XYZ file of C-alpha atoms in Angstrom:
594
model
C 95.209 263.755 35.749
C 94.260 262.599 39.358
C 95.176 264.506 42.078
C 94.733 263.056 45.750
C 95.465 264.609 49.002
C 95.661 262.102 52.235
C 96.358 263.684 55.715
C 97.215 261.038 58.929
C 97.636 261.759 62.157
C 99.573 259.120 64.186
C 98.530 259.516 68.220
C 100.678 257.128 70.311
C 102.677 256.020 67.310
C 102.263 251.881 68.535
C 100.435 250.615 65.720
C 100.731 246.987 64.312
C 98.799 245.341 67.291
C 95.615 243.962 68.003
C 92.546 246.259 66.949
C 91.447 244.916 70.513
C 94.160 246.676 71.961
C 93.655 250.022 70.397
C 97.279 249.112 68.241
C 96.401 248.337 65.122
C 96.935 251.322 63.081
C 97.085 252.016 59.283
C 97.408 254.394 56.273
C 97.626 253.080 53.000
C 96.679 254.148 49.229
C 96.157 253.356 45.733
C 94.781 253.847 42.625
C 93.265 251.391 40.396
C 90.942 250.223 37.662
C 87.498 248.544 39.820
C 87.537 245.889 37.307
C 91.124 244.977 37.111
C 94.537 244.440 39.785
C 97.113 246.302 39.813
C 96.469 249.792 38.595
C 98.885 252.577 38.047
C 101.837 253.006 40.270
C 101.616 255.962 42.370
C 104.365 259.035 43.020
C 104.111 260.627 46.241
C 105.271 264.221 46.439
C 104.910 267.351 49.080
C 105.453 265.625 51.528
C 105.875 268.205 54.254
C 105.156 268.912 57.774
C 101.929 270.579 59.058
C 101.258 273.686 61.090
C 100.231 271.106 64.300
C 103.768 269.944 65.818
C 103.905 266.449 66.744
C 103.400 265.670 70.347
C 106.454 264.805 72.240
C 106.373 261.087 73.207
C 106.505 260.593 77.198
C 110.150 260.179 78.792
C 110.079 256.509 80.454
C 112.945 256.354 83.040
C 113.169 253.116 84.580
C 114.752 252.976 87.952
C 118.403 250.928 87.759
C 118.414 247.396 89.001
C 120.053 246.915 92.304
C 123.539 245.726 92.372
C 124.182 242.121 93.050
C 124.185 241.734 96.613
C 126.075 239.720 98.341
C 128.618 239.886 95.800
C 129.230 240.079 92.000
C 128.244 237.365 89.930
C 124.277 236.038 88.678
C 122.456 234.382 91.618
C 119.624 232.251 89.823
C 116.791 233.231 91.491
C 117.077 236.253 89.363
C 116.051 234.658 86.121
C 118.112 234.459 82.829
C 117.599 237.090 79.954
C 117.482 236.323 76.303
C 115.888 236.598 73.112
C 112.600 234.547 72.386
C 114.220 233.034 68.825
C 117.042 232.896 66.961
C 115.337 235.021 64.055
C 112.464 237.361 63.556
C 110.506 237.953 60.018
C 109.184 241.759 59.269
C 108.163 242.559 55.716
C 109.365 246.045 54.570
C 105.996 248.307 54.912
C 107.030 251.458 56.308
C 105.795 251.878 59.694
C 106.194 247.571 60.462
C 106.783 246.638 63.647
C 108.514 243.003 64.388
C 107.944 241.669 67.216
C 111.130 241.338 69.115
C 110.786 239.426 72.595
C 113.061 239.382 74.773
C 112.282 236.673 77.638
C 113.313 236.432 81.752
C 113.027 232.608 82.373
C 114.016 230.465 85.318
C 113.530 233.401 88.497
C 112.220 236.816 88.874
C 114.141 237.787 92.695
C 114.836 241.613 92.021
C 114.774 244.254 89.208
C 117.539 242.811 86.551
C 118.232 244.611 83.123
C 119.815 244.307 79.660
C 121.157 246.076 76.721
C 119.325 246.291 73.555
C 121.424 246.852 70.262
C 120.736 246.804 66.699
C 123.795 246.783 63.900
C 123.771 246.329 60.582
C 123.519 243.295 58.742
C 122.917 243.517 54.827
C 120.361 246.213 56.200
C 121.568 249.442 56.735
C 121.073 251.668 59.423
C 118.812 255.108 58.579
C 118.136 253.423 55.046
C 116.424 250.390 55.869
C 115.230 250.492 60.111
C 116.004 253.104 62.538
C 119.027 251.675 65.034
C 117.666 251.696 68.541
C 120.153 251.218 71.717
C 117.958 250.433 74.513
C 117.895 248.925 78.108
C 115.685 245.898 78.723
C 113.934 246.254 82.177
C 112.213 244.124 84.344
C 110.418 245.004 87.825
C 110.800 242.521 91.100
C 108.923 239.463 90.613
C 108.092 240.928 86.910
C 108.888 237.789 84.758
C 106.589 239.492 81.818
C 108.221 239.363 78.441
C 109.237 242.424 76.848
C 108.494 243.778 73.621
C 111.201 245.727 71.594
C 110.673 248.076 68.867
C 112.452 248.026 65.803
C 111.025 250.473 63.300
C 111.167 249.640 59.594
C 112.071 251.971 56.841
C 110.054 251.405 53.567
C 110.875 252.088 49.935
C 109.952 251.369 46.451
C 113.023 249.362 45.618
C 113.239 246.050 44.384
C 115.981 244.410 46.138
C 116.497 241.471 48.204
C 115.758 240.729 51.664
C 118.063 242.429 54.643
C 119.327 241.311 57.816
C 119.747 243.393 60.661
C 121.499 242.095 63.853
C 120.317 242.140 67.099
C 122.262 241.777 70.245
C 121.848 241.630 74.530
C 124.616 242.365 76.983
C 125.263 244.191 79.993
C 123.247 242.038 82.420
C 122.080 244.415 85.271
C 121.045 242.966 88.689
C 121.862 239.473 89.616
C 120.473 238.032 85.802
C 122.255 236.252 83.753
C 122.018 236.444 79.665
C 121.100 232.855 78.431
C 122.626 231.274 75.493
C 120.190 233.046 73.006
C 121.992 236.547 73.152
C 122.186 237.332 69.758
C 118.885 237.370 67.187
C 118.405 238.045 63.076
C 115.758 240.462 62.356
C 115.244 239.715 58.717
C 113.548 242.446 56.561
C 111.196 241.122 53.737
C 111.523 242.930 50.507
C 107.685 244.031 49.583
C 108.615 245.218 46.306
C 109.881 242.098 44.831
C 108.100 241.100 41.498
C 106.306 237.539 41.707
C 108.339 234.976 39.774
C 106.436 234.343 36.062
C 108.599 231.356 34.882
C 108.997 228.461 38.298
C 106.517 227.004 40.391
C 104.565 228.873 42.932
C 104.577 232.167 40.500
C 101.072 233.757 39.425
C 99.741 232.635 36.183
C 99.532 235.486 34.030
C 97.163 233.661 31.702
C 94.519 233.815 34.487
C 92.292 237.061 35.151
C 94.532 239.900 35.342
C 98.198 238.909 36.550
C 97.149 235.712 38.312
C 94.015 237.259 39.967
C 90.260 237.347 39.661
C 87.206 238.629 41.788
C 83.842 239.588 41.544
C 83.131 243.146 43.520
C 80.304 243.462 45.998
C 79.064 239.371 45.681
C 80.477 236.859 47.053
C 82.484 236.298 50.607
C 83.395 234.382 53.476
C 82.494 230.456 54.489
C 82.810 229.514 50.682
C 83.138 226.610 48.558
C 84.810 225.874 45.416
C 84.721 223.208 42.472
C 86.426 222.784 39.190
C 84.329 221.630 36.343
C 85.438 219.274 33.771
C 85.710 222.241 30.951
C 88.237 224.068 33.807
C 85.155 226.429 34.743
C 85.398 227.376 38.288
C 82.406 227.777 40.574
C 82.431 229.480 43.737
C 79.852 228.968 45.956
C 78.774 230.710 49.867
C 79.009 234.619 51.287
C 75.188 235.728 52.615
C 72.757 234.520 55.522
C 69.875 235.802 53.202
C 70.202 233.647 50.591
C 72.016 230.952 48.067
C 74.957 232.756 46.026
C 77.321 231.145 43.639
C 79.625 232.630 40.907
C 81.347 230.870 37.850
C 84.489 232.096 36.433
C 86.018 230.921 32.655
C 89.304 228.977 32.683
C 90.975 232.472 31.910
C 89.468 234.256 35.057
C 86.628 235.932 33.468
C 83.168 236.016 35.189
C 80.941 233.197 32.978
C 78.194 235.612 31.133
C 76.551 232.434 30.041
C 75.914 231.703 33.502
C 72.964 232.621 35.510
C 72.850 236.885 35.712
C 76.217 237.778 34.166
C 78.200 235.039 35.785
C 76.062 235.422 39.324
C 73.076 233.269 40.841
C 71.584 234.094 43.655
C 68.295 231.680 45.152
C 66.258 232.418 47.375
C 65.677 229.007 49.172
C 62.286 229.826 51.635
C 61.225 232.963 51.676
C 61.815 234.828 54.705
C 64.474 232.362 56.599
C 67.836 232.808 56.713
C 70.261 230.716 54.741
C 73.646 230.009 53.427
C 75.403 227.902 50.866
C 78.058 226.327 52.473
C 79.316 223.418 49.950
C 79.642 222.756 45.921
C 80.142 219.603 43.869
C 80.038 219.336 40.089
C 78.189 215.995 38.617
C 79.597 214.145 35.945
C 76.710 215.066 33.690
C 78.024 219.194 34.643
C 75.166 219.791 36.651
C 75.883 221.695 40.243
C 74.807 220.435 43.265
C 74.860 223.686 46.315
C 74.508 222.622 49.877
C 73.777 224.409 52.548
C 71.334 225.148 55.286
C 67.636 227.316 56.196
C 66.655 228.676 59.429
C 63.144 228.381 60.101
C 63.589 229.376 63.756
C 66.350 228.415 66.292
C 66.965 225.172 64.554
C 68.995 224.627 61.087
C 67.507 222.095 57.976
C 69.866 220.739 55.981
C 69.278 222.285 52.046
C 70.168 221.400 48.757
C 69.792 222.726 45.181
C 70.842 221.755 41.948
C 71.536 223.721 38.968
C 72.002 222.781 35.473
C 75.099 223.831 33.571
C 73.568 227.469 32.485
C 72.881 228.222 36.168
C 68.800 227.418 35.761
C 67.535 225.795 38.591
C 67.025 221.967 37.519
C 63.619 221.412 38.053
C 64.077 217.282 38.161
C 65.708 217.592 41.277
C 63.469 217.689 44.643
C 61.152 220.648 44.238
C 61.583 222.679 41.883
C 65.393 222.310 41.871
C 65.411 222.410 45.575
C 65.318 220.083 48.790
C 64.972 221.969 52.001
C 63.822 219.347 54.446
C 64.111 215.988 55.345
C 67.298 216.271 57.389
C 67.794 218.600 60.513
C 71.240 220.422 60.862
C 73.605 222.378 59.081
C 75.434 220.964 56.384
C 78.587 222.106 55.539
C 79.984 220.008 52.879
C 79.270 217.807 50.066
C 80.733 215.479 47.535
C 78.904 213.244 44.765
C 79.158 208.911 44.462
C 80.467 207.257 41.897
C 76.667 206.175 41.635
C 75.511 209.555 41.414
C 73.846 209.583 45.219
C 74.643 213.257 47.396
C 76.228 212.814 50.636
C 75.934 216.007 52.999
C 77.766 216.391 55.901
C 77.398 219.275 58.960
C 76.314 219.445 62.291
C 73.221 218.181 64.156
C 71.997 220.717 67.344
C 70.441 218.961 70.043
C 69.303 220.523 73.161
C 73.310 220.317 75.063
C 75.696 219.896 72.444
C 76.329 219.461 68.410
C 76.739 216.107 66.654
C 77.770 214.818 63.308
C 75.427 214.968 61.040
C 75.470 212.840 57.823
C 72.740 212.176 55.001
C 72.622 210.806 51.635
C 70.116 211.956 48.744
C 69.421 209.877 45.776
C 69.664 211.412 42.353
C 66.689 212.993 42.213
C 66.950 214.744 45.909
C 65.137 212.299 47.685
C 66.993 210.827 50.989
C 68.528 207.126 50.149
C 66.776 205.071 52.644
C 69.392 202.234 52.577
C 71.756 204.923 54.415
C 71.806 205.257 58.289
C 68.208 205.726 59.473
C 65.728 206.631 56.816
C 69.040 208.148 55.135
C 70.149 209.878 57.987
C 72.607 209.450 60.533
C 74.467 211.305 63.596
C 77.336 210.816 65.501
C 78.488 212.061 69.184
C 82.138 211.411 69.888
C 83.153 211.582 73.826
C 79.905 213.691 74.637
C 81.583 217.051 73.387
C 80.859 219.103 70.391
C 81.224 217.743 67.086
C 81.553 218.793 63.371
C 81.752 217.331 60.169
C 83.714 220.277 58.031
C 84.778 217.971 55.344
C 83.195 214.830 53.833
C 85.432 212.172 51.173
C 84.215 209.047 49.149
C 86.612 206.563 49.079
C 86.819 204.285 46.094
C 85.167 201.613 47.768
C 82.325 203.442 48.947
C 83.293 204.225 52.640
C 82.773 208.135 53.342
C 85.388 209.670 55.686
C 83.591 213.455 57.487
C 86.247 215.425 59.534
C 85.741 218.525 61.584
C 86.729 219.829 64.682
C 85.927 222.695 67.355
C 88.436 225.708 68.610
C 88.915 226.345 72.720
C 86.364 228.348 73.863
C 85.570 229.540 77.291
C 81.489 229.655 78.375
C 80.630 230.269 81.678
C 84.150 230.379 83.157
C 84.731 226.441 81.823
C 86.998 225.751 79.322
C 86.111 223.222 76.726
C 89.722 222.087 74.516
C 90.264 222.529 70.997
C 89.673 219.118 69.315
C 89.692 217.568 65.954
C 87.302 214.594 64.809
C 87.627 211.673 62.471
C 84.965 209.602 61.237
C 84.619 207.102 58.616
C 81.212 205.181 57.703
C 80.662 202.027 55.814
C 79.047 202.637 52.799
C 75.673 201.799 54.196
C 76.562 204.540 56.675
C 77.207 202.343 59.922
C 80.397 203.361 61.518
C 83.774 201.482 60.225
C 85.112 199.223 62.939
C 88.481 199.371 61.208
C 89.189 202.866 61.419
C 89.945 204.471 65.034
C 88.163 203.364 67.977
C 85.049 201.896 66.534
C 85.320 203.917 63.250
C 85.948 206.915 65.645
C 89.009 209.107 66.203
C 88.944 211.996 68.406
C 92.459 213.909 67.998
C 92.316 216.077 71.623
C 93.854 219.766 71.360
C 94.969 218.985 67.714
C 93.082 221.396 65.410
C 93.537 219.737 62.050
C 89.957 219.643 61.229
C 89.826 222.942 58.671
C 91.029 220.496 55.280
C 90.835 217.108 54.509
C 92.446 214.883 51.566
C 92.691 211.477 50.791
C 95.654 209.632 49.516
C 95.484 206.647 46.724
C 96.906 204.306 49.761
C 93.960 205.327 51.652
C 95.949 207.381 53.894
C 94.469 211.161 54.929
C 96.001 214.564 55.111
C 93.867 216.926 57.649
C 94.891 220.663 57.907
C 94.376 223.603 60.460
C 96.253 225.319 62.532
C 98.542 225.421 66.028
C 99.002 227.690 68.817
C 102.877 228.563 69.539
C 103.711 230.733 72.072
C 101.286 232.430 75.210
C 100.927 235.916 76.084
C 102.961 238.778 73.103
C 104.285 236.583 71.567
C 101.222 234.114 71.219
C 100.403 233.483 67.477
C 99.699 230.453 65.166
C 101.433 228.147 62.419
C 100.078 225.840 59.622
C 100.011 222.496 61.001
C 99.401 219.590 58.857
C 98.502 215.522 60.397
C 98.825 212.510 57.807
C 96.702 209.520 59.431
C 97.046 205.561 58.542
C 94.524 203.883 56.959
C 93.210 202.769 60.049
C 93.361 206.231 61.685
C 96.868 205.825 63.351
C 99.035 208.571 63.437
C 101.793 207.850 60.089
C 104.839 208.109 61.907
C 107.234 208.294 58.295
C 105.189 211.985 58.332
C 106.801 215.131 59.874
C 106.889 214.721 63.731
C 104.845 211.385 64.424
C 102.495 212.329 61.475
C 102.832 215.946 62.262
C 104.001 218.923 60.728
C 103.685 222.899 61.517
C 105.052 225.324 59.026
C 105.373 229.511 60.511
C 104.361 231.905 57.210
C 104.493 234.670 59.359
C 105.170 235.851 62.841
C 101.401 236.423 63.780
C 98.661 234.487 62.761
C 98.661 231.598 60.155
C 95.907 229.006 59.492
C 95.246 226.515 57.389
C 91.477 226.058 55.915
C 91.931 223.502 52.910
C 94.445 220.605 51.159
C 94.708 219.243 47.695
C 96.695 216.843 46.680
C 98.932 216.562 43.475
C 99.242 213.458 40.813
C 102.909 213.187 42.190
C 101.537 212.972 45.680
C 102.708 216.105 46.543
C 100.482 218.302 49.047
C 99.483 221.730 48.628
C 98.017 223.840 51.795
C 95.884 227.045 51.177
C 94.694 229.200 54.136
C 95.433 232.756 55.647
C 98.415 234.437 57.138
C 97.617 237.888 58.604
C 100.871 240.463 60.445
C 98.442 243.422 59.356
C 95.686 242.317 57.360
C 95.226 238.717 56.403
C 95.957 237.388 53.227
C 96.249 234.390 51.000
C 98.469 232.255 52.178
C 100.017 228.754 50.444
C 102.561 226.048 51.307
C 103.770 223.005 49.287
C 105.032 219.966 50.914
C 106.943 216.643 49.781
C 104.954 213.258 50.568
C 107.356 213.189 53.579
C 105.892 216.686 54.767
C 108.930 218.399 54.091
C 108.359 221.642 52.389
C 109.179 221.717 48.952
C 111.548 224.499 48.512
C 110.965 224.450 44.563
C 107.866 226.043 44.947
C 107.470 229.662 45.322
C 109.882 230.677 48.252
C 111.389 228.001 50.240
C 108.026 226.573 49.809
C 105.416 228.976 50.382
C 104.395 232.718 49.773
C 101.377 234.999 50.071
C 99.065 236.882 48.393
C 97.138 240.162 48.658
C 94.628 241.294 46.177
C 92.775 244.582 47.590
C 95.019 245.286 50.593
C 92.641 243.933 52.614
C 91.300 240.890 54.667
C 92.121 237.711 52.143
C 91.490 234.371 53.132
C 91.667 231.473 50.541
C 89.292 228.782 51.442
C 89.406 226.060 48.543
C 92.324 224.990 46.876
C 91.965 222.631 43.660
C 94.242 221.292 41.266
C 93.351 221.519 37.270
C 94.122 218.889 34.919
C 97.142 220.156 33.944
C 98.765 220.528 37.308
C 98.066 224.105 37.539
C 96.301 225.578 41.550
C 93.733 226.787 41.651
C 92.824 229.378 44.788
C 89.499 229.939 45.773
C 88.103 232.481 49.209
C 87.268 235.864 50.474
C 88.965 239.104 48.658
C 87.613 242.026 50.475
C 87.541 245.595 48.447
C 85.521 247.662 50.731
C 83.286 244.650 51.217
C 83.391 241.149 50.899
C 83.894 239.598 46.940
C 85.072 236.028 45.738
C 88.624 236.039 45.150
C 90.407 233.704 43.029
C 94.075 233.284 41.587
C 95.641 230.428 39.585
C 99.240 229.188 40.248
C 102.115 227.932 38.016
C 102.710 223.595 39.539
């Protein structure tokens, strides 16, 4: 018998914001096995108020907007009132706050007003969300959007999703209420069981329901690759040192490999260093790439392993290569031929550059490629990265990367995505973009990259919607031509953006299915961040076979999750592959039904 005791005290009751913002705010328990999911389900009793009485919540009284002088009737200076969307998404965690917005557009001349009310949909008031009746205010010249609360009831209950039905009248001031007057707030049902039997559902063959992870090794920036006996090895997580894991086809840490299923290299003593990239060689050896530090400048690093996790000691030094070619590499993939091509970042003195280099077989650099086997690229004098590196059939080698909006110094530098494909002698490809160069401005599409048989390319990351409260971010998905033209028969003009939650969604990688279907893995965080996956048709229409409507998420610890790598097995089943954080950072991995 286990007995716990948890005592919260909630302050200013906000919660669910920014931890930036002193909002974000949290209680949450359970009680588990450390080496399996899942656990025991757990009964809370006794509940029962405390001896300290909760603080009364200050009385807000906003002063009544001015009647509409001249006369009756909206005068448009004052702005029009209505809800941000026609629907809002909340999952059922009690204590969730969706993020209501309603909007004043078009004027701000004098203090205007609206009413607020909730009704029942399938949801039910008291049982479900507390009804609120409010009033909507806005200040002179105040054009801010407002915020309105809905609270969220939680239970245990399996049941399906509820509606509840939002609504603004009673225009004070001279406003008038736009066309979007009346909003869903749809309730997500936390409780539901994953599906076992259709695509998108867990495979319970794999680890324990679906899930695996290795506790306390492992973490963020990693790489993944499936080897030919459906072994999976994860790769990336320290600045101290190479790490990789390997996992059996049923989710089980490889004992056969390395230290219990872990390897962990030291690649120069005394620098720091990070595995960034994995392949797997036809012969089952692993190739890890990555970079050291010796100072303020990055090498690029390799090392190669032999299938037991031994380092292979016919490869560069002792199993290791850790100069040759400045930078930081980030990614790597294996020829046809059996040469290594690395791709990262170069750091020059004002900005970063492309950075590309190809080893032979035995780890030295193939000086038929680029310069001496190197090579770097600058594209429009900005900051550039190569995230992502692809062999095409022919030999050409396609890097893509790209660089978030930051702010230094008061100047703001655009988020950008870039493109590059080489020859296979590494000199840029005059056929692709503008002089084998594509720079894709404020598009930031550079987290995942795939290649179709046609030679077209899938690139995935993410897109800003909204500014201000209601600011967050969507999947967003861009299929280029063969010759690096937008493919118009895709989405938008070759682009699509897919919403998995109201807050923050991104996509970090892309595989792509025998039928040509494309499957996106990345993060989607209201709370805490998660696993989050999307299926598409070829025509970038989600494919509402899989999971639900297309997509679903996936927590393993209740903590941060963020899949990384997404790879598809043999036998059509995905494979997951990123951060699962239980107390600290681990590898997490899950395996899902095509």
């Amino acid at each position: 018998t286990v007995q716990s005791i948890a005592e919260a005290d909630a302050i200013n009751k906000r919660g669910g914001g920014a931890p930036g913002d002193h909002q974000a705010a949290g209680v949450s328990a359970y009680l588990r096995d450390p080496s399996k999911f899942g656990g025991t389900t757990l009964k809370f009793a006794g509940m029962e108020v405390t001896n300290r009485p909760d603080q009364t919540p200050p009385v807000r009284t906003p002063v009544a907007p001015a009647a509409c002088l001249p006369g009756p009737g909206p005068d448009a200076a004052a702005g029009v009132l209505q809800f941000s969307a026609a629907g809002y998404t909340t999952d059922e965690s009690p204590g969730s706050l969706p993020t209501i917005t309603v909007t004043r557009t078009g004027g701000s001349l004098g203090a205007v007003s609206a009413t607020f009310n909730t009704s029942d949909g399938s949801a039910l008031g008291g049982a479900d969300y507390t009804p609120v009746s409010t009033t909507v205010f806005f200040r002179d010249g105040d054009a801010t959007p407002r915020v309105v609360v809905v609270p969220i009831v939680g239970d245990q209950i399996v049941e399906p999703n509820k509606t509840v039905n939002l609504t603004l009248s009673q225009p004070g001031g001279c406003a008038a209420l736009g066309p979007q007057t009346t909003a869903v707030l749809t309730i997500e049902d936390d409780d539901q069981p994953p599906p076992t039997d259709r695509p998108g559902a867990l495979d319970t063959s794999f680890g324990v329901e679906g899930k695996a992870a290795s506790t306390a090794f492992g973490g963020d920036r990693s790489a993944m690759a499936l080897q030919a006996d459906g072994k999976i090895v994860i790769v990336g997580g320290t600045f101290s040192d190479f790490i990789l894991a390997r996992f059996n086809a049923d989710g089980s840490l490889d004992t056969g490999f390395g230290t219990g299923g872990t390897v962990t290299t030291d690649m120069v003593s005394g620098q720091q260093e990070e595995a960034l990239g994995v392949a797997i060689q036809s012969d089952g050896k692993i190739v890890v790439a990555g970079y050291t530090r010796p100072g303020l400048d990055h090498n690029f690093a390799l090392t190669r392993y032999n299938p037991d996790g031994s380092l292979d000691a016919s490869f560069g030094v002792g199993g290791k290569v850790v100069s040759g070619a400045a930078g930081l590499a980030n990614t790597v993939a294996i020829q046809s031929d059996g040469k290594i091509v690395v791709a990262g970042s170069f750091i020059s003195e004002t900005a970063f550059d492309i950075a590309l280099a190809r080893y032979n077989a035995n780890g030295s650099l193939d000086a038929g490629f680029g310069s001496g086997g190197r090579l770097t690229t600058d594209i429009d004098n900005t900051d550039n990265h190569a995230g992502n590196v692809v062999v095409q059939p022919n030999g050409a080698i396609v890097v893509s990367g790209g660089v978030a909006k930051r702010i230094t110094g008061g100047v703001t530098a655009e988020g950008h995505t870039d493109v590059v494909r080489y020859t296979a002698n590494g000199s840029l490809d005059a056929s692709f973009g503008v002089g084998g160069k594509l720079a894709l401005p404020a598009t930031l599409v550079g987290e995942g990259l795939a290649l179709q048989r046609d030679g077209k390319s899938v690139l995935v990351g993410s897109v800003n919607v909204g500014s201000g409260v209601t600011a967050s971010t969507d999947f967003a998905l861009m299929r280029l031509n063969a010759d690096g033209s937008p493919d118009t028969t895709f989405g938008t003009a070759g682009t699509v953006t897919t919403a998995i939650s109201t807050d923050r969604d991104g996509a970090r990688a892309v595989v792509l299915q025998s039928d040509g279907r494309i499957v996106v893995a990345g993060t989607s965080s209201n709370i805490s961040a998660n696993f989050a996956v999307a299926r598409y048709n070829t025509d970038g229409t989600l494919d509402t076979s899989f999971a639900n409507a297309g997509k679903f998420t996936l927590d393993f610890f209740g903590s941060t999750d963020i899949a990384e790598s997404v790879l598809v097995q043999p036998d059509g089943k995905i494979v997951l592959g990123g951060v699962a954080r239980d107390n600290v950072d681990g590898y997490g991995l899950a395996r899902v039904l095509p």
